[in-house]
Coordinates of C-alpha atoms in Angstrom, one line a residue:
X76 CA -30.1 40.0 -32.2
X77 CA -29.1 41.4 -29.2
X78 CA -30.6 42.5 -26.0
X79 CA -29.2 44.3 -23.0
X80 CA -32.6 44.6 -20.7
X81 CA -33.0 46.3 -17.0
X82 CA -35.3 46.3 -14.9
X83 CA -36.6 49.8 -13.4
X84 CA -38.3 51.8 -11.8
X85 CA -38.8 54.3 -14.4
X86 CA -37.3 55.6 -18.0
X87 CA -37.9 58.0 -20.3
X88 CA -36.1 58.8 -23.5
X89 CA -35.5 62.2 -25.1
X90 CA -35.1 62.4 -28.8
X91 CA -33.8 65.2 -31.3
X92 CA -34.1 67.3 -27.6
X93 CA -37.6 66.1 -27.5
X94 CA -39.0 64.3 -24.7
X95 CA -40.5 61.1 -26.1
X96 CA -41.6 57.7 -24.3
X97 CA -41.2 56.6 -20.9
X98 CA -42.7 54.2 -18.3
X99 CA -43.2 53.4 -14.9
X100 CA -41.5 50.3 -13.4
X101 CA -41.1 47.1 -16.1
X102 CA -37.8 46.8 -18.7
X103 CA -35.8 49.3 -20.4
X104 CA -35.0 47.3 -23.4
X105 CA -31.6 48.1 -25.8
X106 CA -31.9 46.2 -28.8
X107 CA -29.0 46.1 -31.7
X108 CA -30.0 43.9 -34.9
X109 CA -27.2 41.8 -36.8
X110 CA -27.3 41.3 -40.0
X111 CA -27.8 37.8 -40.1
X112 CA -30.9 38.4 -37.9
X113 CA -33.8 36.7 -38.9
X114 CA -37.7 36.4 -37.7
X115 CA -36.8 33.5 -35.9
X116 CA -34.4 35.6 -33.5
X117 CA -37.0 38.1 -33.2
X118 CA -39.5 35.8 -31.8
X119 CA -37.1 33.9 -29.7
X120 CA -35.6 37.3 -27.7
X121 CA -39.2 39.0 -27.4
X122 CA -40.1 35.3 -25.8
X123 CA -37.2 35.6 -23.0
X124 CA -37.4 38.8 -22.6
X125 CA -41.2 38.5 -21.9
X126 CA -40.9 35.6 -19.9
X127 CA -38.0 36.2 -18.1
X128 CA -38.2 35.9 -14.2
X129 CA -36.3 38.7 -12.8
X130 CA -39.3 40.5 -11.0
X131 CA -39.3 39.5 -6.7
X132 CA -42.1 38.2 -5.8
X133 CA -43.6 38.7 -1.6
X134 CA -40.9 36.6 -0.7
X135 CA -38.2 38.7 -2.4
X136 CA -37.3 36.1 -4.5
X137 CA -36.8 36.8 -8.5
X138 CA -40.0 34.7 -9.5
X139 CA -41.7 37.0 -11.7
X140 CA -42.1 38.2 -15.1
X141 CA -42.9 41.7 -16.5
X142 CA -46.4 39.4 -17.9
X143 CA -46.7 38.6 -14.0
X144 CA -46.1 42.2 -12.8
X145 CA -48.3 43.9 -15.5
X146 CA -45.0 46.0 -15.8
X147 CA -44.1 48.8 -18.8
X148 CA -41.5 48.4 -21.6
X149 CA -39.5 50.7 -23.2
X150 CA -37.5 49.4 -26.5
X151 CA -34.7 51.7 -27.8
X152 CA -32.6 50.7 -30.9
X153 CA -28.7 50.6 -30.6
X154 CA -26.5 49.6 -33.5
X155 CA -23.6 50.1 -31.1
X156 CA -24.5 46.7 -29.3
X157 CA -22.8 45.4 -32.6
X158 CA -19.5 47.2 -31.8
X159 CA -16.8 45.1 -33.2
X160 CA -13.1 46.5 -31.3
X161 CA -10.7 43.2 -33.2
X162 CA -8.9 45.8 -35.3
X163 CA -7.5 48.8 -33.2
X164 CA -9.7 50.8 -30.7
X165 CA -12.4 52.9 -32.8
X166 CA -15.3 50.6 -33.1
X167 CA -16.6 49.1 -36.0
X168 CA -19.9 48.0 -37.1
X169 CA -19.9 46.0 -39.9
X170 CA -21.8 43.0 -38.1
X171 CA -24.8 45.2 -37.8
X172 CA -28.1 45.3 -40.0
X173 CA -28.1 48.0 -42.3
X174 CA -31.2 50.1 -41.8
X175 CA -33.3 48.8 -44.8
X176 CA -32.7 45.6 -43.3
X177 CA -33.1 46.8 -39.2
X178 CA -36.3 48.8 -39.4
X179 CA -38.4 46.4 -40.4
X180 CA -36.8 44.0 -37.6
X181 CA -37.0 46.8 -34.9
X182 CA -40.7 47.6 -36.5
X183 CA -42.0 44.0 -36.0
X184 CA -40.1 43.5 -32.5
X185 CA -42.2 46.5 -31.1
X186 CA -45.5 45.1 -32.6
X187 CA -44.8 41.8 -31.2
X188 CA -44.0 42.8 -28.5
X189 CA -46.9 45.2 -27.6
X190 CA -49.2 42.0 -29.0
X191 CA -47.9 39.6 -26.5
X192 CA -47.7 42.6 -23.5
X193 CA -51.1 43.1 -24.4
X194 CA -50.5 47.4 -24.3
X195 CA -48.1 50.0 -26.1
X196 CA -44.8 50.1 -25.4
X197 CA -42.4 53.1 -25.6
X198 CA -39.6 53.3 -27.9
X199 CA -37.2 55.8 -29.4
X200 CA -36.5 56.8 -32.9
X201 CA -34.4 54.8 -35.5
X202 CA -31.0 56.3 -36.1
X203 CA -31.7 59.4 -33.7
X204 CA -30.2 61.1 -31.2
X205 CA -31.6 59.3 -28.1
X206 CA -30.3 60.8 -24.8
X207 CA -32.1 57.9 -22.0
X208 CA -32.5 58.7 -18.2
X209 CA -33.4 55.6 -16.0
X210 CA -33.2 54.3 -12.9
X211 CA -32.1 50.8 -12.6
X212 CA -34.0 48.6 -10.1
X213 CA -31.3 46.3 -8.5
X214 CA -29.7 46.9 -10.9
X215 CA -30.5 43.8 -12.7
X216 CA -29.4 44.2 -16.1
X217 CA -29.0 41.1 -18.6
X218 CA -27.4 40.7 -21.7
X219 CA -29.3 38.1 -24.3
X220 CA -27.9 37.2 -27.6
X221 CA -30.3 35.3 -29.9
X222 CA -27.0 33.8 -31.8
X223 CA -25.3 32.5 -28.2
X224 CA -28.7 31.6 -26.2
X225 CA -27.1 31.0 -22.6

């Protein structure tokens, strides 16, 4: 599984032309799903992201966590973040989950993750057209892949 999060001040997502979510300051969460993505990766990425101290505390120091900060998350599928370029320059994307396999995956990642925030989250649409307008705060942006924890 594979994350690219940033921290913002705001985002909201329009799908199909429609506006949908969007929050306030917290993460803007991409997430892409492999296909040899399991529960286990799930729980371990919705525990860093969660967790993860890139928030400044009143010293201006990265100390605190969108848990510490009470902050909003948006979660937006992208099958894209499985772009494979080995063979030529259009993009494969072979290593990701098929859908029957990356709904439920992207279904239980929002649940979990609005069960451990402790509120709703926003998210897109599987397999829409998702046009997404933010505002990085930093920018602090971080890429987390549950196959090559770093």
């Amino acid at each position: 599984m594979r994350f690219v999060i940033q921290r913002v001040n705001y985002a909201e997502v329009t799908i199909n032309g429609v506006k949908g979510g969007k929050i306030g300051r917290g993460l803007m969460i991409l997430a892409g799903i492999g296909r040899d993505d399991t529960e286990e990766d799930l729980q371990w990425m919705i525990r860093k992201a969660l967790n993860m101290r890139i928030f400044e505390d009143n010293k201006g120091l990265m100390n605190l966590s969108v848990l510490d900060t009470a902050g909003e998350i948006m979660i937006v599928s992208q099958f894209t973040l499985y772009a494979s370029i080995k063979k030529g320059n259009r993009p494969g994307f072979s290593p990701a989950a098929a859908p029957e396999q990356a709904v439920p995956l992207y279904e239980k990642l929002v649940s979990e993750t609005e069960k451990l925030l402790g509120k709703k989250i926003a998210t897109g649409e599987f397999g829409a057209d998702m046009q997404i307008e933010l505002e990085n705060n930093g920018p602090v942006t971080i890429i987390l892949d549950s196959k090559n924890p770093e």
